Coordinates of C-alpha atoms and ligand atoms in Angstrom, one line a residue:
Chain A
X1 CA 27.5 -42.1 28.2
X2 CA 30.6 -43.4 27.5
X3 CA 31.1 -45.1 24.0
X4 CA 33.3 -47.6 22.5
X5 CA 35.8 -46.8 19.6
X6 CA 37.4 -48.6 17.2
X7 CA 40.1 -47.3 14.1
X8 CA 39.7 -49.3 11.3
X9 CA 43.4 -49.2 9.0
X10 CA 43.9 -45.4 10.4
X11 CA 47.0 -43.6 8.0
X12 CA 47.6 -40.7 9.3
X13 CA 50.0 -37.9 7.1
X14 CA 51.5 -34.8 7.7
X15 CA 51.9 -33.7 3.9
X16 CA 53.5 -36.2 2.1
X17 CA 55.1 -38.1 5.7
X18 CA 53.1 -40.5 6.8
X19 CA 53.1 -41.1 10.8
X20 CA 51.3 -43.8 11.4
X21 CA 50.1 -46.9 9.3
X22 CA 47.5 -49.2 9.4
X23 CA 46.5 -48.7 13.4
X24 CA 43.4 -51.3 13.6
X25 CA 42.1 -51.2 17.1
X26 CA 39.4 -51.3 19.8
X27 CA 39.0 -49.0 22.9
X28 CA 36.7 -50.8 25.3
X29 CA 34.1 -48.2 26.7
X30 CA 34.2 -47.4 30.9
X31 CA 37.8 -48.6 30.9
X32 CA 41.1 -46.8 30.5
X33 CA 42.9 -47.9 27.4
X34 CA 46.8 -46.6 27.8
X35 CA 49.0 -46.8 24.5
X36 CA 52.8 -47.0 24.9
X37 CA 55.7 -47.3 22.9
X38 CA 59.1 -45.1 22.1
X39 CA 59.2 -41.5 21.0
X40 CA 57.9 -40.6 17.4
X41 CA 56.0 -43.7 16.7
X42 CA 52.5 -42.2 16.4
X43 CA 51.0 -42.3 19.8
X44 CA 49.8 -38.7 20.0
X45 CA 49.3 -38.4 16.0
X46 CA 46.8 -41.6 16.7
X47 CA 45.0 -40.0 19.3
X48 CA 44.4 -36.6 18.1
X49 CA 42.8 -38.7 15.2
X50 CA 40.4 -39.8 17.2
X51 CA 38.6 -36.2 17.6
X52 CA 40.1 -35.3 14.5
X53 CA 43.0 -33.2 15.7
X54 CA 44.8 -34.1 13.3
X55 CA 43.6 -32.0 11.0
X56 CA 43.5 -29.1 12.2
X57 CA 47.4 -29.2 11.7
X58 CA 48.0 -27.6 7.7
X59 CA 48.6 -30.2 5.2
X60 CA 47.6 -32.6 7.7
X61 CA 45.1 -35.7 7.1
X62 CA 43.5 -38.8 7.4
X63 CA 43.0 -41.9 5.4
X64 CA 40.9 -44.9 7.4
X65 CA 37.2 -45.6 9.5
X66 CA 37.0 -44.2 13.4
X67 CA 33.8 -45.8 14.4
X68 CA 31.7 -44.4 17.2
X69 CA 29.4 -46.8 18.5
X70 CA 29.8 -47.3 15.0
X71 CA 29.2 -44.2 13.5
X72 CA 32.4 -43.1 11.2
X73 CA 34.0 -40.4 12.7
X74 CA 35.2 -39.5 9.0
X75 CA 31.6 -40.6 7.0
X76 CA 30.5 -38.0 4.7
X77 CA 28.4 -35.0 6.6
X78 CA 29.9 -35.7 10.0
X79 CA 30.9 -32.5 11.8
X80 CA 34.5 -32.4 12.8
X81 CA 33.0 -30.5 15.3
X82 CA 30.6 -31.7 16.6
X83 CA 33.2 -34.7 17.1
X84 CA 36.1 -33.3 19.2
X85 CA 32.3 -32.4 21.5
X86 CA 31.9 -35.6 22.3
X87 CA 35.5 -36.8 22.8
X88 CA 37.6 -34.6 25.3
X89 CA 41.0 -33.8 25.2
X90 CA 44.0 -33.0 27.8
X91 CA 47.5 -31.7 26.1
X92 CA 50.9 -32.6 27.4
X93 CA 51.5 -29.3 28.2
X94 CA 49.1 -27.6 30.6
X95 CA 46.9 -25.2 28.4
X96 CA 44.2 -23.0 30.5
X97 CA 43.2 -20.3 28.6
X98 CA 45.7 -17.1 29.9
X99 CA 42.8 -14.9 29.5
X100 CA 40.4 -16.4 31.4
X101 CA 39.6 -17.2 35.5
X102 CA 39.7 -20.5 36.6
X103 CA 35.8 -20.5 36.1
X104 CA 35.9 -19.6 32.7
X105 CA 38.3 -21.5 31.7
X106 CA 35.9 -24.8 33.1
X107 CA 33.0 -22.8 31.9
X108 CA 34.4 -22.2 28.8
X109 CA 33.3 -25.5 26.4
X110 CA 29.4 -25.5 27.8
X111 CA 29.4 -21.3 26.5
X112 CA 29.2 -22.3 23.2
X113 CA 26.7 -25.2 23.7
X114 CA 24.3 -21.8 24.2
X115 CA 24.4 -22.2 28.3
X116 CA 24.4 -18.4 29.9
X117 CA 22.1 -19.5 32.6
X118 CA 24.6 -18.9 35.7
X119 CA 23.1 -20.5 37.6
X120 CA 23.9 -24.0 35.6
X121 CA 27.0 -22.9 34.9
X122 CA 28.3 -22.5 37.9
X123 CA 27.2 -25.7 39.0
X124 CA 28.8 -27.3 36.4
X125 CA 32.2 -25.5 36.9
X126 CA 31.4 -26.8 41.0
X127 CA 30.5 -30.6 39.2
X128 CA 33.8 -30.8 36.8
X129 CA 36.2 -28.6 39.7
X130 CA 35.2 -31.8 42.2
X131 CA 35.4 -34.3 39.5
X132 CA 38.5 -32.4 38.6
X133 CA 39.8 -32.5 42.3
X134 CA 40.3 -29.4 42.2
X135 CA 37.4 -27.7 44.1
X136 CA 38.3 -27.2 47.3
X137 CA 42.3 -25.7 46.5
X138 CA 40.5 -23.4 44.5
X139 CA 37.1 -22.6 45.2
X140 CA 37.8 -19.3 46.9
X141 CA 39.5 -18.3 44.0
X142 CA 37.2 -19.3 41.0
X143 CA 37.5 -15.1 39.5
X144 CA 41.4 -15.5 39.6
X145 CA 43.3 -16.3 36.2
X146 CA 43.7 -20.1 36.0
X147 CA 47.4 -19.0 35.0
X148 CA 48.2 -18.0 38.3
X149 CA 47.3 -22.0 39.9
X150 CA 50.7 -24.5 40.5
X151 CA 52.0 -27.0 37.2
X152 CA 49.7 -29.7 39.0
X153 CA 46.5 -27.9 39.7
X154 CA 47.0 -26.3 36.1
X155 CA 46.7 -29.8 34.7
X156 CA 43.5 -30.5 36.2
X157 CA 42.0 -27.3 35.2
X158 CA 42.4 -29.0 31.6
X159 CA 40.8 -31.9 33.1
X160 CA 37.9 -30.4 34.6
X161 CA 37.7 -27.6 31.8
X162 CA 37.7 -31.1 29.3
X163 CA 35.4 -33.0 31.3
X164 CA 32.8 -30.4 31.8
X165 CA 30.7 -30.6 28.4
X166 CA 30.5 -34.2 29.5
X167 CA 32.1 -36.0 26.5
X168 CA 31.9 -39.1 26.2
X169 CA 35.3 -40.2 25.5
X170 CA 37.9 -38.4 27.0
X171 CA 42.1 -38.2 25.6
X172 CA 44.7 -37.8 27.0
X173 CA 48.3 -37.2 26.0
X174 CA 51.2 -37.8 28.8
X175 CA 48.3 -35.5 31.2
X176 CA 51.6 -36.2 33.9
X177 CA 54.6 -35.5 32.2
X178 CA 54.7 -32.0 33.3
X179 CA 54.2 -32.8 37.2
X180 CA 55.3 -34.3 40.0
X181 CA 55.2 -37.5 41.9
X182 CA 51.9 -36.2 44.3
X183 CA 49.7 -34.6 41.5
X184 CA 50.5 -37.6 39.0
X185 CA 49.4 -39.8 41.5
X186 CA 46.2 -37.3 42.0
X187 CA 45.5 -37.8 38.4
X188 CA 46.0 -41.2 38.5
X189 CA 43.5 -41.5 41.0
X190 CA 40.8 -39.7 38.6
X191 CA 41.2 -41.6 35.7
X192 CA 40.3 -44.4 37.9
X193 CA 36.9 -42.3 39.0
X194 CA 36.7 -40.9 35.5
X195 CA 36.5 -44.2 33.9
X196 CA 32.9 -44.8 35.3
X197 CA 31.9 -42.2 33.2
X198 CA 33.9 -41.7 30.6
X199 CA 36.1 -44.1 28.4
X200 CA 39.7 -42.9 29.2
X201 CA 42.8 -43.5 26.6
X202 CA 45.8 -42.5 28.0
X203 CA 49.6 -42.2 26.2
X204 CA 52.0 -42.7 28.9
X205 CA 55.8 -43.0 29.0
X206 CA 55.5 -44.6 32.1
X207 CA 55.9 -47.7 32.7
X208 CA 54.3 -47.8 35.8
X209 CA 51.4 -45.9 35.2
X210 CA 50.8 -47.7 32.4
X211 CA 50.4 -50.9 34.6
X212 CA 48.8 -49.4 37.4
X213 CA 45.6 -47.1 36.2
X214 CA 44.9 -49.7 32.6
X215 CA 43.1 -52.2 31.2
X216 CA 44.2 -52.2 28.1
X217 CA 47.1 -51.3 26.6
X218 CA 48.6 -51.1 23.1
X219 CA 52.5 -50.7 21.9
X220 CA 52.6 -49.0 19.7
X221 CA 56.4 -48.9 17.0
X222 CA 57.9 -48.1 14.3
X223 CA 60.8 -50.8 11.9
X224 CA 63.0 -47.4 11.1
X225 CA 63.2 -43.3 11.6
X226 CA 61.6 -42.3 9.2
X227 CA 59.4 -45.4 8.8
X228 CA 55.7 -44.9 9.6
X229 CA 54.7 -46.3 13.8
X230 CA 52.5 -49.4 13.8
X231 CA 50.6 -50.6 16.5
X232 CA 52.3 -54.0 17.4
X233 CA 50.0 -55.5 19.7
X234 CA 47.2 -54.8 21.8
X235 CA 45.9 -56.8 24.9
X236 CA 44.7 -56.7 28.0
X237 CA 47.4 -55.0 30.6
X238 CA 47.8 -57.6 32.8
X239 CA 49.4 -59.8 29.8
X240 CA 51.0 -57.0 28.0
X241 CA 53.0 -56.5 31.0
X242 CA 54.0 -60.3 32.0
X243 CA 53.2 -62.3 28.8
X244 CA 53.1 -60.1 25.5
X245 CA 53.1 -62.0 22.3
X246 CA 55.4 -60.3 20.7
X247 CA 59.1 -60.0 21.5
X248 CA 59.4 -56.0 20.3
X249 CA 56.7 -55.5 23.1
X250 CA 58.7 -57.5 25.7
X251 CA 62.1 -56.0 25.0
X252 CA 60.5 -52.7 25.1
X253 CA 58.6 -53.6 28.1
X254 CA 62.0 -55.1 29.5
X255 CA 63.9 -52.4 28.7
X256 CA 66.5 -54.0 25.7
X257 CA 64.6 -51.5 22.7
X258 CA 66.6 -50.1 20.0
Chain B
X1 CA 91.0 -27.8 45.2
X2 CA 88.5 -25.4 44.2
X3 CA 90.3 -22.8 45.2
X4 CA 93.8 -24.0 42.2
X5 CA 90.4 -24.7 39.5
X6 CA 89.5 -21.2 39.9
X7 CA 93.1 -19.9 39.5
X8 CA 93.6 -21.7 36.4
X9 CA 90.5 -19.1 34.9
X10 CA 92.0 -16.3 33.3
X11 CA 90.2 -13.3 35.7
X12 CA 88.8 -15.3 38.2
X13 CA 91.9 -16.8 40.5
X14 CA 92.1 -13.1 42.6
X15 CA 89.0 -11.4 43.7
X16 CA 90.9 -9.2 45.7
X17 CA 92.4 -6.8 43.1
X18 CA 89.5 -5.3 41.6
X19 CA 88.3 -2.2 40.9
X20 CA 85.8 -0.6 43.7
X21 CA 83.4 2.1 42.8
X22 CA 85.5 4.3 44.8
X23 CA 88.7 3.9 42.7
X24 CA 86.6 4.2 39.7
X25 CA 85.6 7.7 41.0
X26 CA 88.7 8.4 41.5
X27 CA 89.5 7.6 38.6
X28 CA 87.1 9.4 36.6
X29 CA 87.7 12.8 39.5
X30 CA 91.1 12.8 37.6
X31 CA 90.8 12.1 34.1
X32 CA 88.7 15.1 34.7
X33 CA 91.3 17.2 36.4
X34 CA 93.4 16.7 33.8
X35 CA 91.4 17.0 30.7
X36 CA 90.5 21.1 32.2
X37 CA 93.9 21.7 32.5
X38 CA 94.7 20.4 29.0
X39 CA 92.4 22.4 27.8
X40 CA 93.3 26.1 30.0
X41 CA 97.1 25.3 28.1
X42 CA 96.1 23.3 24.8
X43 CA 94.3 24.9 21.9
X44 CA 91.7 22.2 23.1
X45 CA 88.6 24.2 23.9
X46 CA 84.9 24.4 23.0
X47 CA 82.5 22.4 26.0
X48 CA 81.1 20.0 23.6
X49 CA 84.6 18.3 22.5
X50 CA 85.7 18.7 26.6
X51 CA 82.9 16.5 27.0
X52 CA 83.7 14.1 24.2
X53 CA 86.9 14.2 25.6
X54 CA 86.3 13.3 28.8
X55 CA 84.8 10.6 27.9
X56 CA 87.5 9.2 25.7
X57 CA 89.7 9.2 28.0
X58 CA 87.7 8.2 30.8
X59 CA 86.9 5.4 28.5
X60 CA 91.3 4.3 27.8
X61 CA 92.2 4.9 31.5
X62 CA 90.0 2.9 33.5
X63 CA 90.6 0.5 30.8
X64 CA 93.6 0.2 30.7
X65 CA 93.8 0.0 34.6
X66 CA 91.4 -2.6 35.1
X67 CA 94.2 -4.5 32.3
X68 CA 96.4 -3.9 35.1
X69 CA 95.4 -4.5 37.8
X70 CA 91.7 -7.2 37.1
X71 CA 92.7 -9.2 33.8
X72 CA 91.7 -8.9 30.2
X73 CA 88.5 -10.4 31.0
X74 CA 87.1 -7.6 33.2
X75 CA 88.9 -4.7 30.7
X76 CA 86.8 -5.8 28.4
X77 CA 83.7 -6.2 30.6
X78 CA 83.9 -2.7 31.9
X79 CA 84.7 -1.4 28.6
X80 CA 81.4 -2.9 27.3
X81 CA 79.6 -1.4 29.7
X82 CA 80.8 1.7 29.5
X83 CA 79.2 1.2 25.7
X84 CA 76.9 0.5 26.7
X85 CA 75.1 2.9 29.1
X86 CA 76.7 5.5 27.0
X87 CA 74.6 4.1 24.1
X88 CA 71.3 4.0 26.9
X89 CA 72.7 8.1 27.8
X90 CA 73.1 8.8 23.6
X91 CA 68.6 7.1 23.5
X92 CA 67.4 9.0 25.8
X93 CA 68.9 12.0 26.6
X94 CA 67.5 13.2 22.8
X95 CA 63.8 12.3 23.9
X96 CA 64.0 13.6 27.4
X97 CA 64.9 16.6 25.9
X98 CA 62.5 16.9 23.6
X99 CA 60.0 16.3 25.9
X100 CA 61.6 18.7 29.1
X101 CA 61.8 21.7 26.6
X102 CA 58.4 21.3 24.5
X103 CA 56.6 21.0 28.2
X104 CA 59.1 24.4 29.0
X105 CA 57.8 26.2 26.2
X106 CA 54.9 25.1 25.8
X107 CA 53.4 25.8 29.4
X108 CA 54.0 29.7 29.3
X109 CA 50.8 30.2 27.1
X110 CA 48.6 26.4 28.2
X111 CA 46.1 28.0 29.9
X112 CA 42.0 28.0 30.1
X113 CA 42.0 30.1 28.3
X114 CA 44.1 29.1 25.8
X115 CA 41.9 25.3 25.4
X116 CA 38.8 26.6 25.7
X117 CA 38.6 30.1 22.9
X118 CA 40.1 29.7 18.9
X119 CA 41.5 32.3 16.8
X120 CA 38.5 33.9 15.0
X121 CA 38.5 37.6 15.2
X122 CA 41.9 38.6 16.4
X123 CA 44.3 41.0 14.7
X124 CA 48.0 39.7 14.3
X125 CA 49.0 41.2 16.9
X126 CA 46.7 40.2 19.9
X127 CA 47.8 37.4 22.2
X128 CA 44.8 36.2 23.1
X129 CA 42.9 33.6 21.9
X130 CA 43.4 29.6 21.7
X131 CA 43.0 25.7 20.0
X132 CA 40.4 24.8 21.3
X133 CA 39.2 24.8 17.5
X134 CA 42.2 22.3 16.5
X135 CA 41.8 19.9 19.9
X136 CA 37.8 19.0 18.2
X137 CA 39.1 18.5 15.2
X138 CA 42.5 16.4 15.8
X139 CA 39.4 14.5 18.1
X140 CA 37.0 13.8 15.4
X141 CA 39.2 13.3 12.9
X142 CA 41.6 10.7 14.6
X143 CA 38.9 9.0 16.3
X144 CA 37.4 8.8 12.4
X145 CA 40.5 7.6 11.8
X146 CA 41.0 4.8 14.1
X147 CA 37.7 3.6 14.0
X148 CA 37.8 2.9 10.1
X149 CA 41.4 1.9 9.8
X150 CA 41.5 -0.2 13.5
X151 CA 38.8 -2.9 12.8
X152 CA 39.8 -2.8 9.2
X153 CA 43.4 -3.9 10.1
X154 CA 42.1 -6.5 12.4
X155 CA 39.7 -8.0 9.9
X156 CA 42.4 -8.2 7.4
X157 CA 45.2 -9.6 9.8
X158 CA 42.5 -12.0 10.7
X159 CA 41.8 -13.2 7.1
X160 CA 46.0 -13.1 6.2
X161 CA 47.0 -15.5 9.8
X162 CA 44.1 -17.4 9.9
X163 CA 41.7 -17.8 6.8
X164 CA 43.8 -17.3 3.4
X165 CA 45.8 -18.7 1.7
X166 CA 48.4 -19.3 -1.9
X167 CA 48.5 -16.4 -3.7
X168 CA 45.9 -14.1 -2.0
X169 CA 47.6 -13.7 0.9
X170 CA 50.9 -12.3 -0.2
X171 CA 49.2 -10.4 -2.5
X172 CA 47.2 -8.7 0.0
X173 CA 50.6 -8.5 1.5
X174 CA 52.2 -7.0 -0.6
X175 CA 49.7 -4.5 -0.6
X176 CA 49.9 -4.0 2.9
X177 CA 53.8 -3.8 2.1
X178 CA 53.7 -1.2 -0.5
X179 CA 50.9 1.1 2.1
X180 CA 53.5 1.3 4.7
X181 CA 55.9 2.9 1.8
X182 CA 53.4 5.6 1.2
X183 CA 54.7 8.9 2.4
X184 CA 51.7 10.4 4.1
X185 CA 51.7 13.7 1.9
X186 CA 51.1 11.0 -1.6
X187 CA 48.4 10.0 1.1
X188 CA 46.5 13.2 1.7
X189 CA 47.5 14.4 -2.5
X190 CA 45.4 11.4 -3.0
X191 CA 42.0 11.3 -1.2
X192 CA 42.4 15.2 -2.3
X193 CA 42.7 14.0 -5.9
X194 CA 39.5 11.7 -5.4
X195 CA 37.8 12.7 -2.4
X196 CA 38.0 16.7 -1.8
X197 CA 38.4 16.9 -6.1
X198 CA 37.1 14.4 -8.3
X199 CA 34.0 13.8 -5.9
X200 CA 33.5 17.4 -5.5
X201 CA 33.1 17.2 -1.3
X202 CA 35.9 19.7 -0.8
X203 CA 38.0 20.3 2.0
X204 CA 36.6 17.7 5.5
X205 CA 37.6 16.8 8.6
X206 CA 36.3 13.2 7.2
X207 CA 38.2 13.8 4.4
X208 CA 41.8 14.3 6.5
X209 CA 40.5 10.9 8.3
X210 CA 41.0 8.9 5.3
X211 CA 44.5 9.4 4.0
X212 CA 45.3 9.4 7.7
X213 CA 43.2 6.1 8.1
X214 CA 45.3 5.2 4.5
X215 CA 49.4 5.5 6.8
X216 CA 47.2 3.9 10.0
X217 CA 46.2 0.7 8.1
X218 CA 49.4 -1.2 7.1
X219 CA 50.7 -0.2 10.7
X220 CA 47.3 -1.8 12.2
X221 CA 47.4 -5.2 10.1
X222 CA 51.0 -5.7 10.1
X223 CA 51.6 -5.6 13.7
X224 CA 47.8 -7.3 15.0
X225 CA 48.9 -9.9 12.9
X226 CA 52.5 -10.7 14.1
X227 CA 50.3 -10.5 17.8
X228 CA 48.3 -12.7 16.6
X229 CA 50.7 -15.1 15.3
X230 CA 52.2 -15.1 18.5
X231 CA 49.3 -16.9 20.7
X232 CA 50.6 -20.3 20.8
X233 CA 49.4 -23.4 18.7
X234 CA 48.0 -25.2 22.1
X235 CA 45.7 -22.3 22.9
X236 CA 44.0 -22.7 19.5
X237 CA 44.0 -27.1 20.1
X238 CA 42.9 -26.9 23.3
X239 CA 39.7 -24.6 22.4
X240 CA 39.3 -26.8 19.3
X241 CA 39.5 -30.0 21.2
X242 CA 36.3 -27.8 23.2
X243 CA 34.6 -27.9 20.2
X244 CA 34.6 -24.8 19.9
X245 CA 34.0 -23.7 16.0
X246 CA 37.8 -21.5 14.3
X247 CA 35.6 -18.4 14.3
X248 CA 34.6 -18.6 18.1
X249 CA 38.6 -20.3 19.3
X250 CA 39.7 -16.9 17.2
X251 CA 36.9 -14.2 18.8
X252 CA 37.1 -16.0 22.4
X253 CA 40.6 -17.5 22.8
X254 CA 42.9 -15.6 19.8
X255 CA 42.1 -12.3 20.4
X256 CA 41.6 -12.2 23.5
X257 CA 45.4 -13.6 24.7
X258 CA 46.1 -11.2 21.9
X259 CA 44.5 -8.1 22.5
X260 CA 47.3 -6.0 24.7
X261 CA 50.0 -6.4 21.7
X262 CA 46.9 -5.8 19.3
X263 CA 45.8 -2.3 21.3
X264 CA 50.0 -1.7 21.4
X265 CA 50.3 -1.4 18.0
X266 CA 46.5 0.2 17.1
X267 CA 47.9 2.9 20.1
X268 CA 51.3 3.1 17.8
X269 CA 50.0 3.7 14.8
X270 CA 47.0 6.8 16.4
X271 CA 49.7 8.3 18.1
X272 CA 51.7 8.4 14.2
X273 CA 49.1 10.2 13.0
X274 CA 48.0 11.8 15.2
X275 CA 50.5 14.5 14.8
X276 CA 50.8 14.7 10.6
X277 CA 51.0 17.5 9.1
X278 CA 50.9 18.1 5.2
X279 CA 47.5 15.2 4.4
X280 CA 46.0 17.0 6.7
X281 CA 47.0 20.4 5.1
X282 CA 45.5 18.6 1.9
X283 CA 42.2 17.3 2.6
X284 CA 40.7 19.4 5.8
X285 CA 43.2 22.8 5.3
X286 CA 43.3 25.4 8.4
X287 CA 40.7 27.5 9.8
X288 CA 40.7 30.4 12.9
X289 CA 37.4 29.0 13.9
X290 CA 35.7 26.0 15.3
X291 CA 33.8 23.7 13.2
X292 CA 32.4 20.4 15.0
X293 CA 30.8 18.7 12.1
X294 CA 33.3 16.7 10.7
X295 CA 31.4 15.8 7.2
X296 CA 31.5 19.6 5.6
X297 CA 34.0 22.8 5.6
X298 CA 37.2 23.5 6.1
X299 CA 38.4 22.4 9.5
X300 CA 41.6 22.7 12.3
X301 CA 43.8 20.5 13.7
X302 CA 46.5 20.7 16.1
X303 CA 49.2 20.2 13.6
X304 CA 47.7 22.1 10.9
X305 CA 47.3 24.7 14.0
X306 CA 51.1 23.9 14.8
X307 CA 52.7 25.1 11.2
X308 CA 50.6 27.8 10.3
X309 CA 51.3 29.8 13.9
X310 CA 54.6 29.3 13.3
X311 CA 54.5 30.4 9.2
X312 CA 53.5 33.8 11.0
X313 CA 56.5 34.5 12.9
X314 CA 55.4 36.7 15.8
X315 CA 56.1 35.9 19.3
X316 CA 53.0 35.5 19.9
X317 CA 52.8 32.6 17.3
X318 CA 55.8 30.5 18.3
X319 CA 54.4 30.1 22.8
X320 CA 50.9 28.9 20.6
X321 CA 53.1 26.7 18.8
X322 CA 55.1 25.8 21.6
X323 CA 51.8 25.4 23.8
X324 CA 49.6 23.4 20.9
X325 CA 53.1 21.1 20.4
X326 CA 52.7 19.9 24.6
X327 CA 48.7 19.7 23.8
X328 CA 49.9 17.0 21.2
X329 CA 52.0 15.1 23.3
X330 CA 49.8 15.9 26.1
X331 CA 46.9 13.6 24.2
X332 CA 48.8 10.7 22.6
X333 CA 50.2 10.3 26.0
X334 CA 46.1 9.8 27.7
X335 CA 45.6 7.5 24.4
X336 CA 48.2 5.7 25.1
X337 CA 47.6 5.2 29.0
X338 CA 43.8 5.2 28.5
X339 CA 44.6 2.4 26.2
X340 CA 46.7 0.3 28.2
X341 CA 44.4 0.7 30.7
X342 CA 41.5 -1.1 29.0
X343 CA 42.8 -3.9 27.8
X344 CA 44.5 -4.6 31.5
X345 CA 41.1 -4.5 33.1
X346 CA 39.6 -6.6 30.3
X347 CA 42.0 -9.2 29.9
X348 CA 42.3 -9.8 33.8
X349 CA 38.5 -9.4 34.4
X350 CA 35.9 -11.2 31.9
X351 CA 33.3 -12.8 32.7
Ligands
LIG1 N1 53.1 -30.7 13.5 C1 54.3 -31.9 12.9 N2 54.3 -32.0 11.8 C2 55.3 -32.7 10.5 N3 55.4 -33.8 11.6 C3 55.1 -34.3 12.7 C4 54.0 -33.5 13.2 N4 53.8 -33.6 14.8 C5 54.5 -35.0 14.4 N5 54.7 -35.7 13.3 C6 56.2 -35.7 12.9 O1 54.8 -37.6 13.4 C7 56.0 -38.6 13.9 C8 54.6 -39.4 14.5 O2 55.4 -38.6 16.0 P1 54.2 -38.5 17.1 O3 53.8 -36.9 17.8 O4 52.6 -38.8 16.7 O5 54.6 -39.2 18.2 P2 54.8 -39.6 19.8 O6 55.0 -41.2 19.6 O7 53.6 -38.7 20.3 O8 56.1 -39.0 19.6 P3 56.3 -38.5 21.1 O9 56.3 -39.8 22.3 O10 58.1 -38.3 22.0 O11 55.8 -37.7 21.9 C9 57.2 -38.3 14.3 O12 58.0 -38.9 12.8 C10 57.3 -36.7 13.8 O13 58.5 -36.3 13.5
LIG2 MG1 53.4 -37.9 22.0

């Protein structure tokens, strides 16, 4: 079910501007990997290279290799659409489809795989909503628009939508930054549950969150504005937060950055 | 402490000396009275002049009083708010009067017999007869034009926003912009030369629909394009991230999200061409008879019906023209409302 990701010398560009340079790291299956670092250092960009979403931006391109259990996602003959079906993503701001009901939002990914059987869809919807800890709150109004939920509920709806297609990997880009502490806690608990089944990569600005939920933590930074972002180090979360090998990591974590 | 700060801000300090509504009403009454007096004793006269005079005088009086009592900021506020309300009135009055005058003139002749009969076999003095043939013609022509222009325009808009690159998009955009500027008579002339005469097809409802299509297309393309562009990138990315291919993303996420706006744009285009007269004179012409076959033969339409009736110049002709004008407005209204209801239903209960 869950797979290991290895990035080898990944460079990403927006037009002629390079956003990240030479990122190599390994993401272990059935674990939570947190990516931290100052704003603009390319965490989101790197995350989006992992499911080939970076390239949908006009002029954007990626160099390097991203291996999903030894298969290069950027290899010849690999379909970006198929990659995105295997690697799900949750965005910073909740973005449920406004024209669809709660049920349809969750089922939207499955429908494309040709699943039309109503019973199968309904089961998947319930399973995913339970998985996202949202079922009890919405089970009586599955036909209502997804946009009518609170921000925290919408984000959990987006998580349900992402896990409904049973991806191998779940990418989360600051999934809690728009949420209150209680919703945040709910989603953190959820991550701990979900890592039994998925490989999870989360970008966060919240050190405590990284320390609470992740098994490994990677620190990104950039030398100066205008320079591409780089991976400074990646290690077990415990090591990064207690005894990082790089001075810059320590400065950032203890708040002496910049 | 806070009181002193408030007093330092001009206009905020003393809130007791305000021009309350009764005071302003009294000012208005005073202005009207004085103006009446002035119009009685001086050479000033005329109803329109009186209204303008009162409005200007009231603006001056109120601003001056407000300035003296409430201070500069409130005076300016009152002046601007009066201006805005007058502008609103100026915009609404013509609209309402066109509508109400048409209703007033139109209902006289608009009855069951008018809606179900055509004009065949009538002498110039007969007062019966109706616009059945014209309604049929307009419905068929506009329906056909919509059936061609809306899908085509939507496809072009999707091409421009989602697929096109480089010079081809600029070229398509340029052509669409040029089409926006085509006078309707030229669109009619083009179909007349190309289809009616050139291909020997003769007058027909279809030819009229073609000329209306030329007029609708750029409106549909432009409005759909704007609406599609308004769909947030986040929604597309959410769809891509689920593994939906581009065409499915467009079909299932982008278009439904933009559908209300696209429909409104399409309806505006429909409303615009429903009243077109000039191109129809060159393509479907005028006839007193009912022709349900849009593919061949002259076909009446409501705008050309109005045009030909006005040309005849008797009271009964004017009555028919007004009744037909009322039908035209009602038709556009019904189309518009049903389209809005349709998209509302679609966006809320898509399953
Ligand atoms: N769509 C884009 N077009 C051009 N440049 C972009 C685009 N998105 C991001 N960038 C640039 O790429 C660099 C990395 O951005 P990215 O969004 O990956 O940073 P980040 O680490 O996620 O920051 P944050 O913590 O603020 O989200 C920045 O310099 C940014 O300006
Ligand atoms: Mg980011």
